[in-house]
Coordinates of C-alpha atoms in Angstrom, one line a residue:
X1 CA -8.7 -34.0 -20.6
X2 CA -11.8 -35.5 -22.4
X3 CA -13.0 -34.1 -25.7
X4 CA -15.9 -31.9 -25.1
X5 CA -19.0 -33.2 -24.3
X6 CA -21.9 -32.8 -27.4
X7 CA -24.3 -31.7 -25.5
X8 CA -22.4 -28.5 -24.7
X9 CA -21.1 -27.9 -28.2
X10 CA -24.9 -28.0 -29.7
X11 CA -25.4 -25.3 -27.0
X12 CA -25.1 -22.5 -29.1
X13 CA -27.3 -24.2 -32.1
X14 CA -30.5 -23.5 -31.4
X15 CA -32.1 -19.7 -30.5
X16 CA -32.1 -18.4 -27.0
X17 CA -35.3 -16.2 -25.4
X18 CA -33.2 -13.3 -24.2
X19 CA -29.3 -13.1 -23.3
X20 CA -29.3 -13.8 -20.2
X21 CA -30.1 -17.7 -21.0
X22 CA -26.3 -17.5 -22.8
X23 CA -24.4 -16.6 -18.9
X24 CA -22.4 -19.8 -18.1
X25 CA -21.1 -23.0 -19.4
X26 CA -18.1 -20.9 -20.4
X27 CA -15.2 -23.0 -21.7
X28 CA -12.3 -24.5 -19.9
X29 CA -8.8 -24.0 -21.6
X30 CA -5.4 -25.6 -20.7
X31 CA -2.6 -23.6 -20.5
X32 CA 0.4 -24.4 -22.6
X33 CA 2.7 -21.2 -23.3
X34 CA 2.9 -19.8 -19.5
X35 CA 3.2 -23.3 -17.9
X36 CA 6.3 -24.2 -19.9
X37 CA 8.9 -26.5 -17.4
X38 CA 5.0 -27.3 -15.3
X39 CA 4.7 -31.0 -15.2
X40 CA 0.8 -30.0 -13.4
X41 CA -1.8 -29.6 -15.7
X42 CA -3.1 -25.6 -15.4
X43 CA -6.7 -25.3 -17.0
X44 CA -8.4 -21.6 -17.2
X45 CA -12.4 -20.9 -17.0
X46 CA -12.7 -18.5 -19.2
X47 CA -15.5 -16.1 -17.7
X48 CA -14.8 -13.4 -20.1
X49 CA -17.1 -15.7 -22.5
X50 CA -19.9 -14.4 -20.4
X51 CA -22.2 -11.7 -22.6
X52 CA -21.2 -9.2 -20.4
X53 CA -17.6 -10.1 -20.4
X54 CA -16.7 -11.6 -16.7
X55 CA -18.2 -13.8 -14.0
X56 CA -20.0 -11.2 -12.5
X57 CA -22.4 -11.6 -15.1
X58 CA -24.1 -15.3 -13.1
X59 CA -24.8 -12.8 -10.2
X60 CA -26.6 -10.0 -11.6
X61 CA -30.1 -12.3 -12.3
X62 CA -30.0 -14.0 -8.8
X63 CA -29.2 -11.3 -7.0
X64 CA -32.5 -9.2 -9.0
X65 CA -34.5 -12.4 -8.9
X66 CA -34.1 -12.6 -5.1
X67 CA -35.1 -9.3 -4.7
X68 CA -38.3 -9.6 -6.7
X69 CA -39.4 -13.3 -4.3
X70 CA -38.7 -11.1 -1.5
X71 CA -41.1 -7.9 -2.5
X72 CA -38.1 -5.8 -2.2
X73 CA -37.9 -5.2 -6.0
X74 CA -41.4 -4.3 -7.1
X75 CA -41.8 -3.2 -11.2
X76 CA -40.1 0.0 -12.2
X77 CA -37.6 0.2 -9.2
X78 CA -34.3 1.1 -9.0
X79 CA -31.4 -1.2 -8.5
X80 CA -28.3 0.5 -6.7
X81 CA -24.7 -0.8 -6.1
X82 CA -21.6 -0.3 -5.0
X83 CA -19.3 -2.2 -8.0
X84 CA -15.7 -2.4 -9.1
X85 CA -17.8 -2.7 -12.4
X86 CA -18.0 -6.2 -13.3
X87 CA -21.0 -6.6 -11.1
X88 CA -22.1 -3.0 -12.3
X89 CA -22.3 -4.6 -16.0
X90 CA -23.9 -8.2 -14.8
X91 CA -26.5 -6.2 -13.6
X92 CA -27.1 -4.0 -15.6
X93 CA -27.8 -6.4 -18.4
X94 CA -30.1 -8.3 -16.0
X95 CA -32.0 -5.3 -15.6
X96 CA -32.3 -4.4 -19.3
X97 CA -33.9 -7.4 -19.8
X98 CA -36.1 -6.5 -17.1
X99 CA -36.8 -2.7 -17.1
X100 CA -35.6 -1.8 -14.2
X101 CA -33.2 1.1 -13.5
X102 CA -29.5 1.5 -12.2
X103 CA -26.9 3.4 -10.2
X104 CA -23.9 2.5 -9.2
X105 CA -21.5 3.9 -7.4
X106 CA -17.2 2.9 -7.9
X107 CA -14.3 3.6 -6.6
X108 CA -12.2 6.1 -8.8
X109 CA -9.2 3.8 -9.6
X110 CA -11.1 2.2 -11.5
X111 CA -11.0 1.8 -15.1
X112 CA -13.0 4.7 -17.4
X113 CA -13.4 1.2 -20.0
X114 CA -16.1 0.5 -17.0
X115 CA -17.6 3.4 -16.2
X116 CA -18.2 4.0 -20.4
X117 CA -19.4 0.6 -20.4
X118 CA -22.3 0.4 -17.7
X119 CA -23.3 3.7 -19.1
X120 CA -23.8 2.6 -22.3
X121 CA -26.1 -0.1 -20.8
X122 CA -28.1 3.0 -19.3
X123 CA -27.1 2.8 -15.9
X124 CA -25.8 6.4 -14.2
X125 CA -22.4 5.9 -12.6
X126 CA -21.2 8.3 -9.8
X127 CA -17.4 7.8 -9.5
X128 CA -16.0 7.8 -5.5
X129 CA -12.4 8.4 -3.9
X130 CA -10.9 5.4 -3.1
X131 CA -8.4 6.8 -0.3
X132 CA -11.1 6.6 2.0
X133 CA -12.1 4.3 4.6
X134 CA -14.2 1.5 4.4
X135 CA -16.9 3.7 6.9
X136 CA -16.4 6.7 5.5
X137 CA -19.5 8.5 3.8
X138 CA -17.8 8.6 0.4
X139 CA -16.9 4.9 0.1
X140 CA -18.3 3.5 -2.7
X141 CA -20.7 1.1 -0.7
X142 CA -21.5 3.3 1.7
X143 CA -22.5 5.7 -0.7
X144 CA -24.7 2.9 -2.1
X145 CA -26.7 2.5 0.9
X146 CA -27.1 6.0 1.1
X147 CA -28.6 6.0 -2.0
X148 CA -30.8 3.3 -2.0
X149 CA -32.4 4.5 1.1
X150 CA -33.1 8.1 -0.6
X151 CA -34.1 6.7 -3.6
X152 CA -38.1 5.7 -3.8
X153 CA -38.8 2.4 -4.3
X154 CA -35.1 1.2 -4.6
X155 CA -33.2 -1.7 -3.9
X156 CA -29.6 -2.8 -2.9
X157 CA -28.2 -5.3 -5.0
X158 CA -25.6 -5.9 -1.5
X159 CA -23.3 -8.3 -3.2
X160 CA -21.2 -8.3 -0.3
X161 CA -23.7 -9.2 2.0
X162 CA -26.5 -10.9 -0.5
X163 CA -26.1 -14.6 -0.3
X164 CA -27.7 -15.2 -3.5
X165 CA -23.8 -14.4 -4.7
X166 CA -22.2 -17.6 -3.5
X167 CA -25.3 -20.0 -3.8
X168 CA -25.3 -18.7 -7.4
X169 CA -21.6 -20.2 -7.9
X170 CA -23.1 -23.2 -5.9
X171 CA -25.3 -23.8 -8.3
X172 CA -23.3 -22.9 -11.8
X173 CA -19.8 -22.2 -11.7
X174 CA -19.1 -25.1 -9.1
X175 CA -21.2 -28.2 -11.3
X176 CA -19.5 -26.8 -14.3
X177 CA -16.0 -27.4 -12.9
X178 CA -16.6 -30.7 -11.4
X179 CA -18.4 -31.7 -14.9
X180 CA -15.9 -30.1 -17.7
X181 CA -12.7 -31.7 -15.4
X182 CA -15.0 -34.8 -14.8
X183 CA -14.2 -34.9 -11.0
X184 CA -10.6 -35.0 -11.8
X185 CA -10.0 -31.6 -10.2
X186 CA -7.8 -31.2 -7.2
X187 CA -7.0 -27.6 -6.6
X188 CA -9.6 -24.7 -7.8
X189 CA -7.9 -20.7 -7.7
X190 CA -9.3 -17.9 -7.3
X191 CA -9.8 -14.1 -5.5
X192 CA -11.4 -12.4 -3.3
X193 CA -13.9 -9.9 -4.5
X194 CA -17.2 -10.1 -2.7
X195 CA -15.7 -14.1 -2.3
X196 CA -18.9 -14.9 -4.2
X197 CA -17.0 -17.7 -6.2
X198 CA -14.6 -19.2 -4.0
X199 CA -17.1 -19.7 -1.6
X200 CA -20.1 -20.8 -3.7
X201 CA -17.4 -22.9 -5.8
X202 CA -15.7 -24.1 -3.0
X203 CA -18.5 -25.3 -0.9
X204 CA -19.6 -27.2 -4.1
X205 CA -16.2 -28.9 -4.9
X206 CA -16.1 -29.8 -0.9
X207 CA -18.7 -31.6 -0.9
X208 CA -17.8 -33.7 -4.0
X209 CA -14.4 -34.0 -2.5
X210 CA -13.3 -33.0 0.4
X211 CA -9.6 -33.3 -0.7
X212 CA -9.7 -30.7 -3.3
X213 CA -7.6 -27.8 -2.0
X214 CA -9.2 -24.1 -2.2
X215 CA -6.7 -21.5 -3.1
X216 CA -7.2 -17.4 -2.6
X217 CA -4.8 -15.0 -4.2
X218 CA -4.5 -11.5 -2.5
X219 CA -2.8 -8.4 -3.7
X220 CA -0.4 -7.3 -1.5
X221 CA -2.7 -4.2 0.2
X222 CA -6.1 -6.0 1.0
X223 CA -6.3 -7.3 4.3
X224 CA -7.6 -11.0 3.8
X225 CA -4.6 -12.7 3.4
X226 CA -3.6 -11.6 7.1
X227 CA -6.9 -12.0 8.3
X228 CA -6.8 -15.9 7.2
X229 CA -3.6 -16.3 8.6
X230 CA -3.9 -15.1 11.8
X231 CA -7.8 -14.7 12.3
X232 CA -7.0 -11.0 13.1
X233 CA -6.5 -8.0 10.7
X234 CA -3.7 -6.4 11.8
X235 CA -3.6 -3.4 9.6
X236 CA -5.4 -1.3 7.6
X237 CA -5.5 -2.1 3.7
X238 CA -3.3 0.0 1.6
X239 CA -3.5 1.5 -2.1
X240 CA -3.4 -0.9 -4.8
X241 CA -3.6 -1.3 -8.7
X242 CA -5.8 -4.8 -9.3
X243 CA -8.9 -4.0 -9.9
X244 CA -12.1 -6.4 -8.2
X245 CA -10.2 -8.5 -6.4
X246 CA -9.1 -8.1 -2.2
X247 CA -10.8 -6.1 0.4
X248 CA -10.5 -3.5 3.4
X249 CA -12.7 -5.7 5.4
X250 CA -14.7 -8.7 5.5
X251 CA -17.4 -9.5 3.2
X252 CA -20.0 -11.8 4.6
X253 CA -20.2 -13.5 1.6
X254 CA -17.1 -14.8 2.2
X255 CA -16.7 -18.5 3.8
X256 CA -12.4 -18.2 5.0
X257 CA -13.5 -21.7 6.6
X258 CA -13.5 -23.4 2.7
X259 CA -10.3 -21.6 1.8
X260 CA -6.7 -24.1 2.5
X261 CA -4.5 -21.4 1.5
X262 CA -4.3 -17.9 0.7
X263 CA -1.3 -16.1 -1.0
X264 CA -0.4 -12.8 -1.3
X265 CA 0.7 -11.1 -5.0
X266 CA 1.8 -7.4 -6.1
X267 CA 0.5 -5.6 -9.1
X268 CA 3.5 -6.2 -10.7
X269 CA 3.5 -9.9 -10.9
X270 CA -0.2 -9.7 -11.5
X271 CA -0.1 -7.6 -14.3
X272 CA 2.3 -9.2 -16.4
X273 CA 1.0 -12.6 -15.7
X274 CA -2.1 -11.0 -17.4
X275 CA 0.2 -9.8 -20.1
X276 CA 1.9 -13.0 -20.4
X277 CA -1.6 -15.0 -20.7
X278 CA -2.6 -12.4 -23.5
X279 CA 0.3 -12.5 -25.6
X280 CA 1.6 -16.0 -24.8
X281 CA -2.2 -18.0 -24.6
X282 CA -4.2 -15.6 -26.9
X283 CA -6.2 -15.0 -23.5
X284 CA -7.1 -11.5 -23.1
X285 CA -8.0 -10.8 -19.2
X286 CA -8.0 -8.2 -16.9
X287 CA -5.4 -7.9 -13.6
X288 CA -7.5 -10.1 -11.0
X289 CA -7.1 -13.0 -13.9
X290 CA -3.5 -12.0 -13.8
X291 CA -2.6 -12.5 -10.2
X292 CA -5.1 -15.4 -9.9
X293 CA -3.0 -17.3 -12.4
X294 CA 0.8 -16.5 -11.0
X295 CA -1.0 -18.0 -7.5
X296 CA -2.2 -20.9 -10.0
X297 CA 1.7 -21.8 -11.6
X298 CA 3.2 -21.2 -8.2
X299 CA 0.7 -24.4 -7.2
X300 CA 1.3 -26.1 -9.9
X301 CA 5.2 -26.0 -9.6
X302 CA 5.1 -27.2 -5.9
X303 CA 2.2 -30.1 -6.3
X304 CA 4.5 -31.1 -9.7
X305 CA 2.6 -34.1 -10.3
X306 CA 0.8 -34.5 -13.9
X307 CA -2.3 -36.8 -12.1
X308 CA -3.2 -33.5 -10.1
X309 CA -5.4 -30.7 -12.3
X310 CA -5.0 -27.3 -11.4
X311 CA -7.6 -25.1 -12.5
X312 CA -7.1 -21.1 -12.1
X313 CA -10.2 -18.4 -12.9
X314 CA -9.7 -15.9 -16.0
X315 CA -12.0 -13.5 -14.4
X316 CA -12.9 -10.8 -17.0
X317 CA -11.7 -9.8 -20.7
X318 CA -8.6 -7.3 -20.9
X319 CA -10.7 -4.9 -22.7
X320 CA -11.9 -3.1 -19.2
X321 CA -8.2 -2.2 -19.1
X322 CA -6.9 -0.4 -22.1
X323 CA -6.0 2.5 -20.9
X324 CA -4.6 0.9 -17.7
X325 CA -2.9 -2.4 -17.7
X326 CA -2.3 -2.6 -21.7
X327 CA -1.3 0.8 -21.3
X328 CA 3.0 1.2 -21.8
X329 CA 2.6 5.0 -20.6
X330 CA 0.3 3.9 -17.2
X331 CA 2.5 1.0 -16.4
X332 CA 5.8 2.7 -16.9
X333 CA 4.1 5.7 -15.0
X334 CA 3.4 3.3 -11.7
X335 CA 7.0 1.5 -12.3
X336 CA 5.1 -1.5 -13.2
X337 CA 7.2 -1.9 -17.0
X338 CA 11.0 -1.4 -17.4
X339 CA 11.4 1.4 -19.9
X340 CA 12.6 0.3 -23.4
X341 CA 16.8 0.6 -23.5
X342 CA 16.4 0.2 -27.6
X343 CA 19.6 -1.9 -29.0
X344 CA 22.9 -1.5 -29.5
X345 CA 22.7 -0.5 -32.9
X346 CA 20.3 2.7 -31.8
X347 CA 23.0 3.3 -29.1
X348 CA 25.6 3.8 -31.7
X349 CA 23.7 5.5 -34.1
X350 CA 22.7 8.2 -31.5
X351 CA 26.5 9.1 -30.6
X352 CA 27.3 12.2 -31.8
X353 CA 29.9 12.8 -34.8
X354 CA 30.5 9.9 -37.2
X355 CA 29.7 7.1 -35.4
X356 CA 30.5 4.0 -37.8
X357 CA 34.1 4.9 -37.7
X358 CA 36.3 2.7 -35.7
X359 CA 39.3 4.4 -34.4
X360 CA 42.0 1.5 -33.8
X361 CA 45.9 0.3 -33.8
X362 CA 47.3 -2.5 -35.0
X363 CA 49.5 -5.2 -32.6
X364 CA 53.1 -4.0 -34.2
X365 CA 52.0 -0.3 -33.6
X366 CA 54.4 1.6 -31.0
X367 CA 52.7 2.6 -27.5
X368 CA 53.7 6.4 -28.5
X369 CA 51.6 6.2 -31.9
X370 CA 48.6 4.6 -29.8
X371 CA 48.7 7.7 -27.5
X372 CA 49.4 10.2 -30.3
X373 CA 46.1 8.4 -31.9
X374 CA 43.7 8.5 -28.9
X375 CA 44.7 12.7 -28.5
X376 CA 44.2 13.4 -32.0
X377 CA 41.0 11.8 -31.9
X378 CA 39.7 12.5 -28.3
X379 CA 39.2 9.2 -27.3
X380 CA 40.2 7.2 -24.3
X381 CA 40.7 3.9 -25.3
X382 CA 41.5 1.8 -28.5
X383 CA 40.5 -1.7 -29.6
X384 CA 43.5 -3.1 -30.9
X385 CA 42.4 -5.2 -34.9
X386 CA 44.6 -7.6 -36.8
X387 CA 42.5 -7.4 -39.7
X388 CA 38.8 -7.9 -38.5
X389 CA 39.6 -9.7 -35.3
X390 CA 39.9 -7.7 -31.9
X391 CA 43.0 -8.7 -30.2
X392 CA 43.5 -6.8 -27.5
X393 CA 42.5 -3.2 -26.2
X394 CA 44.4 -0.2 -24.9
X395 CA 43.8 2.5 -22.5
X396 CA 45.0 6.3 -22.7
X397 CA 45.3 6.2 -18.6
X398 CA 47.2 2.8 -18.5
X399 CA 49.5 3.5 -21.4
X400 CA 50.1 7.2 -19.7
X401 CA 51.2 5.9 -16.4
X402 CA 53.4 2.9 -18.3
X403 CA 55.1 6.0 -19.9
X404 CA 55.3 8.1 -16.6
X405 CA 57.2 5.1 -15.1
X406 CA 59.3 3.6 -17.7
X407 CA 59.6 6.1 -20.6
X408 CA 61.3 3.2 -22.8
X409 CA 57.9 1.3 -22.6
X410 CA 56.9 4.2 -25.6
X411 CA 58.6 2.4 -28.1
X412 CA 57.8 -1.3 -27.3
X413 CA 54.7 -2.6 -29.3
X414 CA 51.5 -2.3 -28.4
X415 CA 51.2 -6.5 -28.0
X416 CA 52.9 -6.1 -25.4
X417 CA 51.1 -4.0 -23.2
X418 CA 47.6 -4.4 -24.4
X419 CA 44.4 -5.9 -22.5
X420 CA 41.5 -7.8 -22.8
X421 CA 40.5 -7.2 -26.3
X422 CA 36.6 -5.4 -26.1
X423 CA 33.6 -7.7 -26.4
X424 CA 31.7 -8.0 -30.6
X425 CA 28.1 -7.2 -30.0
X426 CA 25.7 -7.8 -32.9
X427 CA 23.7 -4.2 -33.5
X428 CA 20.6 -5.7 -32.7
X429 CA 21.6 -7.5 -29.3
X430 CA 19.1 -5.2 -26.7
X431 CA 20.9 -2.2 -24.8
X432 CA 19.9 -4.1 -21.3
X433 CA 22.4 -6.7 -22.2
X434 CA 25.3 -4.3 -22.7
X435 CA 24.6 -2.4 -19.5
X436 CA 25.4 -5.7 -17.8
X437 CA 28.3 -6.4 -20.0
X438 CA 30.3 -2.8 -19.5
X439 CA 29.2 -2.4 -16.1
X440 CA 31.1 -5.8 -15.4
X441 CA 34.1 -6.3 -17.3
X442 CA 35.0 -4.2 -20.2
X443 CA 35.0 -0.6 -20.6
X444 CA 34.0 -0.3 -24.1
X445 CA 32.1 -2.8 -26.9
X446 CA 32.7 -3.0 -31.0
X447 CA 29.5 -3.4 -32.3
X448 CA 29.1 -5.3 -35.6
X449 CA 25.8 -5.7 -38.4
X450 CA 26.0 -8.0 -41.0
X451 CA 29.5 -9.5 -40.0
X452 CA 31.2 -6.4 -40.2
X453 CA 32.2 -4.1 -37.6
X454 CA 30.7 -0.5 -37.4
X455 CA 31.5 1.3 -34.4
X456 CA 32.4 1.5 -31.0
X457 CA 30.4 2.3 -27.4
X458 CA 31.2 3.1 -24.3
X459 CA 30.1 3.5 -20.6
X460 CA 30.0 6.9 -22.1
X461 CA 27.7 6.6 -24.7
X462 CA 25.4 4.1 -23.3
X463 CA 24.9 6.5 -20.0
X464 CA 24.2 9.4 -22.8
X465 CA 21.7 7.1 -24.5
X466 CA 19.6 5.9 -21.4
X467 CA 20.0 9.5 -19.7
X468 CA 18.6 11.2 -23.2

């Protein structure tokens, strides 16, 4: 990629009027971390540079601006929407510039980080079920319409039917691609929202090239995926997690026509994506960034050329979703995070008794003293230690019925009858690697810290530790 051009880095060097003049031009990053093994090149626009934190924030002025040429949007008025809350925001700050006031309407499994925010930018938020159909008088746009035609002198922003949405992409997000990858881009990803930008950014990259390919991700739940396939929505949308993205029906700012393929994702693989990029590429984003970029690597691994350029959308910043998707409790809560199994050491240090002592036989030891041993001490099995090495193990059940059958075996050593000697776990290997071990081949594990052994665990003990 080409250093950045000078023009765009004295962007920021001279005053601005208001901050609306500061919306676009956000940067384009490669990804490094997350792309590991990925011979294509993976670049992220980083729309969370936007003042009001996503991409949303290039619609809210077009959309007002259009309103006001048109006489809808007369001085004072009201501007109502129905928002997942990015647009909510981009609007808001629009209309703060310009003195108008806001209400919007959004679905409840949405974020409190958004409701808090566009509230703090004045608007008044009225929070709607979202188990309701797409007709139904309590969907969040529907309830938007009602309230725009109650409401005196008020307008609907309509960003899924307001074509000022794509032809704003058209005009910004598309150039900006084409210019920052210096035509050397040859598949753009993105979602479906209102389908805004992949249909204003789309149209625009078509018509530099017709050969770049057009990518939609979709969470498993919304019904576009199907609807591109087949040209027929089969079924109704169900329930999910990813905020902003996918739909119950079809926007009509949404071109399918630009779009060359469309793939389907679940929250789970969204949402750790967006971990991943966060932790991994120091690029905190919301879900829809997330699921956009696992569509964007899956690309990238089947082109597998470094001439091609991939570049994905990082929607939004991961602040939106504190309580949510950066949220252990929330994530574990919709089985969307394995719950911590601690380590081994933890394991062993929650066994009840005195737990660093390792009760053990030596290889000359008769099978009777071995027995005598495991009663005494309650156990079931032994390792069997020639001085710090495991040799071998022993079992109270196959020693018993060796005894049962040949009463003489009592007295022979226990080399001679003794198994597989128990696998030597450091303490700080992680519990999820000893379920796997025990539940395969061994029934019990020494564990050992600093070179030294300190204890043994069980099936036993590990079941107690995950059950507690």
């Amino acid at each position: 990629m080409p250093a950045p051009d000078p023009a765009h880095q004295s962007r920021h060097r001279l005053p601005y009027d208001n901050v609306l003049q500061t919306i676009g031009w956000t940067p384009l990053i490669r990804l490094n971390r997350v792309t590991r093994g990925i011979v294509t090149p993976v670049y992220g626009k980083a729309e969370f540079f936007n003042p009001g934190g996503s991409v949303k924030d290039r619609i809210g002025l077009p959309i007002i601006e259009a309103a006001e040429r048109s006489g809808e949007l007369k001085p004072g008025g009201t501007i109502v929407e129905g928002t997942s809350g990015n647009t909510g925001v981009g609007l808001a700050i629009a209309a703060a510039i310009k003195g108008y006031r806001c209400i919007f309407t959004m679905p409840d499994k949405m974020s409190q980080e958004k409701v808090r925010l566009m509230k703090s930018f004045g608007a008044e938020v009225i929070v709607t079920p979202t188990a309701v159909p797409p007709d139904h008088p309590d969907n969040y746009v529907m309830m938007a319409k009602r309230i725009a035609h109650e409401t005196p002198n008020a307008v609907l922003a309509n960003q899924f039917y307001n074509q000022a949405n794509p032809d704003a992409h058209q005009a910004t997000t598309g150039p900006e691609l084409w210019e920052q990858t210096e035509g050397r881009i040859t598949h753009f990803v993105a979602s479906v929202g209102t389908g805004g930008t992949i249909t204003g950014v789309g149209r625009y990259l078509k018509e530099r090239n017709p050969k770049i390919q057009i990518i939609a991700g979709d969470p498993a739940g919304s019904i576009l995926a199907e609807l591109w396939r087949s040209g027929v929505a089969t079924e109704e949308g169900r329930p999910y997690k990813v905020e902003g993205v996918g739909q119950d029906k079809l926007p009509s700012t949404l071109d399918l026509g630009v779009i060359d393929d469309y793939v389907t994702v679940n929250d789970r693989d969204a949402f750790s994506m967006a971990r991943r990029l966060t932790r991994e590429e120091g690029l905190f984003v919301g879900g829809s960034s997330g699921l956009i970029a696992h569509v964007a690597l899956g690309v990238a691994r089947r082109v597998s050329d470094p001439d091609a350029l991939v570049v994905t959308f990082l929607c939004d910043t991961g602040e939106r979703y504190l309580s949510k998707l950066y949220n252990d409790e929330w994530m574990r809560e919709n089985q969307m995070l394995d719950a911590e199994r601690g380590t081994v050491g933890e394991v062993l240090a929650a066994k009840p008794g005195n737990a660093s002592e390792i009760f053990s036989v030596a290889p000359g030891a008769a099978v009777r003293q071995a027995l005598r041993l495991m009663t005494q001490q309650g156990v079931s099995q032994l390792p069997v230690l020639d001085g710090a090495s495991c040799v071998g193990s022993v079992s109270e059940s196959a020693l018993t019925v060796r005894g049962l059958e040949d009463p003489t075996s009592l007295d022979r050593s226990v080399a001679d009858v003794m198994e597989s000697p128990f696998p030597i776990v450091e303490s700080s290997q992680s519990a999820e690697f000893v379920v796997k071990l025990l539940t395969r081949s061994s029934r019990a594990i020494l564990v050992r810290t600093d070179g030294a052994l300190r204890g043994l665990v069980t099936r036993g003990d590990l079941l107690d530790f995950l059950t507690r």
